[in-house]
Coordinates of C-alpha atoms in Angstrom, one line a residue:
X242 CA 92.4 5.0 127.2
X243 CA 93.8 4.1 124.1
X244 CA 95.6 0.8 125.6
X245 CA 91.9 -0.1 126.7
X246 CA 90.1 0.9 123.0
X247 CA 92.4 -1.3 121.4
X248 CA 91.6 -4.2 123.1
X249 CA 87.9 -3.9 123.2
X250 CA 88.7 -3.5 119.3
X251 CA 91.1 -6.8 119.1
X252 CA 88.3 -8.7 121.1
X253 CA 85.5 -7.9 118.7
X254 CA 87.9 -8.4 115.7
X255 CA 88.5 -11.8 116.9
X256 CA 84.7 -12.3 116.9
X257 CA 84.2 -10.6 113.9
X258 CA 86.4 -12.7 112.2
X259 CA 84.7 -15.5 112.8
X260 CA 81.5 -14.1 111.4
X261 CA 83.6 -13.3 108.3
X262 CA 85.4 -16.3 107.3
X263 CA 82.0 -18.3 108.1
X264 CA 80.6 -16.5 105.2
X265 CA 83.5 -16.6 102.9
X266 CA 85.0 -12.5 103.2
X267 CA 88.6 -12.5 104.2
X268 CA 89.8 -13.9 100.9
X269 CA 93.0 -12.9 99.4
X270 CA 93.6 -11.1 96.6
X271 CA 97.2 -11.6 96.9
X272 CA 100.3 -10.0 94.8
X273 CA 100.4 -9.6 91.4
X274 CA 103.0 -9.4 88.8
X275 CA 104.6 -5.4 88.8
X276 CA 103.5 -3.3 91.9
X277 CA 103.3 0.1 92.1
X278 CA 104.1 2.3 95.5
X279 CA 100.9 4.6 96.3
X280 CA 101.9 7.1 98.9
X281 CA 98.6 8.9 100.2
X282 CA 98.9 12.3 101.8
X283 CA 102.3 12.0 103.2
X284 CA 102.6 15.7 102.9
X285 CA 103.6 18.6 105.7
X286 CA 100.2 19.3 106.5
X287 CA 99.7 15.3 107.6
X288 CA 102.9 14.5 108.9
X289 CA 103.9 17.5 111.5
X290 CA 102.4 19.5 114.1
X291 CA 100.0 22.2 113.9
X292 CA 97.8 22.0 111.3
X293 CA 93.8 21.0 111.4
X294 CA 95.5 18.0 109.5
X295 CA 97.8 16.6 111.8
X296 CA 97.7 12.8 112.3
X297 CA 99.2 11.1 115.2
X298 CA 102.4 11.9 115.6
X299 CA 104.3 9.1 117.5
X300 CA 102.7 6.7 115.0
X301 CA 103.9 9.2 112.2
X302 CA 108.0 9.6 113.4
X303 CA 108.3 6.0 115.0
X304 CA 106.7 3.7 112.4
X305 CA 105.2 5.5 109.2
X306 CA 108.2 7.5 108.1
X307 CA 110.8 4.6 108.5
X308 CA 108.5 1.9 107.1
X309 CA 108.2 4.3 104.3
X310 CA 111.8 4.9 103.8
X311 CA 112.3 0.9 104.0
X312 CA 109.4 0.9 101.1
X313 CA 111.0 3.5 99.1
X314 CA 114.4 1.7 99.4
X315 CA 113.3 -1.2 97.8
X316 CA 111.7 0.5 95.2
X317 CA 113.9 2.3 94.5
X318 CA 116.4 -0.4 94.2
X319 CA 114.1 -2.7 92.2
X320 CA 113.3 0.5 90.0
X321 CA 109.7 0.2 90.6
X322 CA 107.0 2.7 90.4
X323 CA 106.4 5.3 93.0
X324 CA 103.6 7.8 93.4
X325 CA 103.6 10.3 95.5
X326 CA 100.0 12.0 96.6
X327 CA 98.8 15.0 98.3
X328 CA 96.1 17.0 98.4
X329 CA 95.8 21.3 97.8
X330 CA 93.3 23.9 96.8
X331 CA 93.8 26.7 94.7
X332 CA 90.9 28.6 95.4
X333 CA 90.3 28.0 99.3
X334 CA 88.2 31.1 99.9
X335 CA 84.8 29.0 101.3
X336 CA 82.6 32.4 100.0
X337 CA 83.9 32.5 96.4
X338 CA 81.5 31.6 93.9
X339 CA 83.5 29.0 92.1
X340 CA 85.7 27.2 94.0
X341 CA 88.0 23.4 93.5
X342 CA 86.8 22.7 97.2
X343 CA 83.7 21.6 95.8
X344 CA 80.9 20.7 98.9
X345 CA 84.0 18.9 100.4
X346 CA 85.1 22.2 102.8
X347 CA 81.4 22.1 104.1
X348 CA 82.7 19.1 106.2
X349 CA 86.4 19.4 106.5
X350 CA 89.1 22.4 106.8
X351 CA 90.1 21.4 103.0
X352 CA 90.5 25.6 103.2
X353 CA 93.7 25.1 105.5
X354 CA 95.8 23.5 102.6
X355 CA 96.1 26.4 100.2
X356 CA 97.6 25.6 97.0
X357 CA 99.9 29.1 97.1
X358 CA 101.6 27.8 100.2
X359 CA 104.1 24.9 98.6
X360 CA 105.5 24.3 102.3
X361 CA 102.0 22.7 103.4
X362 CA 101.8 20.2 101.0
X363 CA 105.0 18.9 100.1
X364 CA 105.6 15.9 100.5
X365 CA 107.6 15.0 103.8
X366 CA 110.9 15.7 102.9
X367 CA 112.4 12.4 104.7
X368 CA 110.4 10.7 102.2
X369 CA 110.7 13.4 99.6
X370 CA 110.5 12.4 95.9
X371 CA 113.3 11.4 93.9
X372 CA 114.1 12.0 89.8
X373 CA 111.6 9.4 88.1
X374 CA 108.8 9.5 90.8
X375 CA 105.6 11.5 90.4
X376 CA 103.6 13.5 92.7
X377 CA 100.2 13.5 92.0
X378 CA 97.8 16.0 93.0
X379 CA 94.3 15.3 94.2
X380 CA 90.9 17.0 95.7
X381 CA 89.5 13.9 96.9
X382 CA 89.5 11.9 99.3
X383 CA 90.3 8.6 96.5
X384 CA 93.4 8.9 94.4
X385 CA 91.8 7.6 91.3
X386 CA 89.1 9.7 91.8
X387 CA 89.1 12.7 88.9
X388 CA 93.1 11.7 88.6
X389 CA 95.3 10.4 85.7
X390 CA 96.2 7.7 88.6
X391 CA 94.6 4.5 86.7
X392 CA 96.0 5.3 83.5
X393 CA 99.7 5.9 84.7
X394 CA 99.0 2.6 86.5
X395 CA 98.1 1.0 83.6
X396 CA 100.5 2.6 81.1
X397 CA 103.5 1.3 82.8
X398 CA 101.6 -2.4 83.4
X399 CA 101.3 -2.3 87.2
X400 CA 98.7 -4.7 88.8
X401 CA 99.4 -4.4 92.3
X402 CA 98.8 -1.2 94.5
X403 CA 101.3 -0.7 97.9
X404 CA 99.0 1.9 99.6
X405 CA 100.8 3.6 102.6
X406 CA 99.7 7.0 103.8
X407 CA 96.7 8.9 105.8
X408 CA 94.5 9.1 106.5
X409 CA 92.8 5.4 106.9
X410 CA 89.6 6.2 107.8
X411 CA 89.3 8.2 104.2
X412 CA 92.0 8.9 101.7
X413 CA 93.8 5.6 102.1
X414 CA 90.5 3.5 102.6
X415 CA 89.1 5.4 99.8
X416 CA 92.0 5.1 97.5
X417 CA 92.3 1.1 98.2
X418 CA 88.3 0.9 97.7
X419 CA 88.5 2.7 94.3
X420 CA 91.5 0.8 93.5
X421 CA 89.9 -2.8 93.9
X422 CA 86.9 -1.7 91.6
X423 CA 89.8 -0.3 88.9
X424 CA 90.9 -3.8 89.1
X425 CA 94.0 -3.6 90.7
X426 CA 95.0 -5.4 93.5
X427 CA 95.3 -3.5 96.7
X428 CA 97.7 -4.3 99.6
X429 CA 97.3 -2.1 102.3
X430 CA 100.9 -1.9 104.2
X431 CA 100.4 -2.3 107.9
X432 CA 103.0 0.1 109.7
X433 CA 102.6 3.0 107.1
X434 CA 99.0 3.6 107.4
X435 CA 98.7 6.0 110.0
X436 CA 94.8 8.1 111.8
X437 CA 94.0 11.3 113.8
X438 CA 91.8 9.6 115.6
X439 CA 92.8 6.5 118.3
X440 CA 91.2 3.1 117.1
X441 CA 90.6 4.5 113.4
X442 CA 93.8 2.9 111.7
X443 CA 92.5 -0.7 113.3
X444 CA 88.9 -0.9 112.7
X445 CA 90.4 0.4 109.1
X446 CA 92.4 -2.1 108.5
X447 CA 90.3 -5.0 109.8
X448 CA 87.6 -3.8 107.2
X449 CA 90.1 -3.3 104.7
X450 CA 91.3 -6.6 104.7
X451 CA 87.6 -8.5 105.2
X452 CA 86.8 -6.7 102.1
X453 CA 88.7 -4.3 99.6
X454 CA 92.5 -5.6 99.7
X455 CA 94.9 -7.7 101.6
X456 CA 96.8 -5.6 104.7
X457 CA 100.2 -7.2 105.0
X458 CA 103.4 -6.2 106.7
X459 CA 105.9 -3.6 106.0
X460 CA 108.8 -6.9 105.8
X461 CA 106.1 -9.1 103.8
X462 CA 105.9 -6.4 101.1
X463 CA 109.7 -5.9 100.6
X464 CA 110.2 -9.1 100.5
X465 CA 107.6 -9.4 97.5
X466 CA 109.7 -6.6 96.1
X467 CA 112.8 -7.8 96.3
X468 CA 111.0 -11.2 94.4
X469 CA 110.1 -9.3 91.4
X470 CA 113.1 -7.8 91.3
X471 CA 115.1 -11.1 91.3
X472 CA 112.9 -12.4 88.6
X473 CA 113.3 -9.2 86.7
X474 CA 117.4 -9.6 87.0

């Protein structure tokens, strides 16, 4: 089934494109000068079994995590920025009168990632944080959104945005969206962007890439790291 979604999707994205470039979407917004790593929701509650959270998990242990752990090599070589992001709630009880859910756990289980319970979201620890990165914490879907995430950015002089993470049809699309209109310049890395749902991690990125940032390879953005870092030596 999903063999057969995928190319009812890469046939209309092939006619879709056409429609696009006719009018002029599908530019580039190409690299900039200092990039910063973005890693969305790569956390326990995304990246293994049994939670409502889950994302796919041959996508997650066959090309997310080792893309990532190529990413984070390079960064880490080239002494670049890396943020890590995930997502928890203090006050998860949906009846409480005050809670930092918001409306949000009237949609989604936001409830299931409790705050008190580290384990759920930590980040993965095969990509676990080193000394010098920083984890962010967010209740949105965006990682600007209500965050200190711009201003770090722009503190340390990034321009560019590596987004990697989950999940594409919201916290990574949202992130890259909000990230555009911040004026940074969003690539969306292909292999590291992983979905629950079949089919949502490619109409994601088509859109993504008609519209709010460029989505290039996992190799394509290491090798624009390993430039800066050659100009920076």
């Amino acid at each position: 089934m999903s063999q057969d979604l995928m190319a009812m999707l890469e046939q209309a994205f092939d006619e879709s494109t056409k429609l696009y470039q006719e009018r002029g979407f599908q530019r580039r917004v190409g690299f900039g000068k200092k990039p910063a790593l973005i890693s969305v929701d790569l956390a326990n509650a995304w990246t293994r079994p049994g939670n409502p959270f889950t994302c796919d998990q041959e996508k997650m242990d066959n090309e997310i995590i080792p893309g990532m752990q190529k990413l984070l090599e390079a960064f880490r070589a080239s002494n670049l920025p890396v943020i890590h992001v995930t997502t928890a709630y203090e006050i998860t009880d949906r009846d409480a009168p005050f809670t930092d859910m918001g409306l949000w756990h009237n949609k989604i289980p936001v409830d299931a990632v409790d705050l008190a319970n580290e384990e759920l979201w930590a980040i993965d620890s095969r990509i676990a944080p080193v000394k010098g990165e920083y984890t962010l914490l967010k209740k949105r879907a965006s990682s600007f959104h209500g965050t200190e995430l711009a201003g770090i950015l722009r503190a340390n002089d990034v321009d560019t945005i590596l987004v990697t993470g989950v999940t594409a049809c919201a916290c990574v699309r949202q992130t890259i969206c909000d990230g555009i209109a911040d004026g940074f310049r969003p690539i969306a890395v292909k292999e590291c962007i992983g979905d629950r749902v079949p089919g949502a991690v490619a109409w994601n990125l088509f859109d993504i890439d008609a519209k709010f940032g460029d989505v290039e390879s996992v190799d394509r953005c290491i090798d624009y790291v390993n430039t800066i870092a050659s100009t920076q030596s």
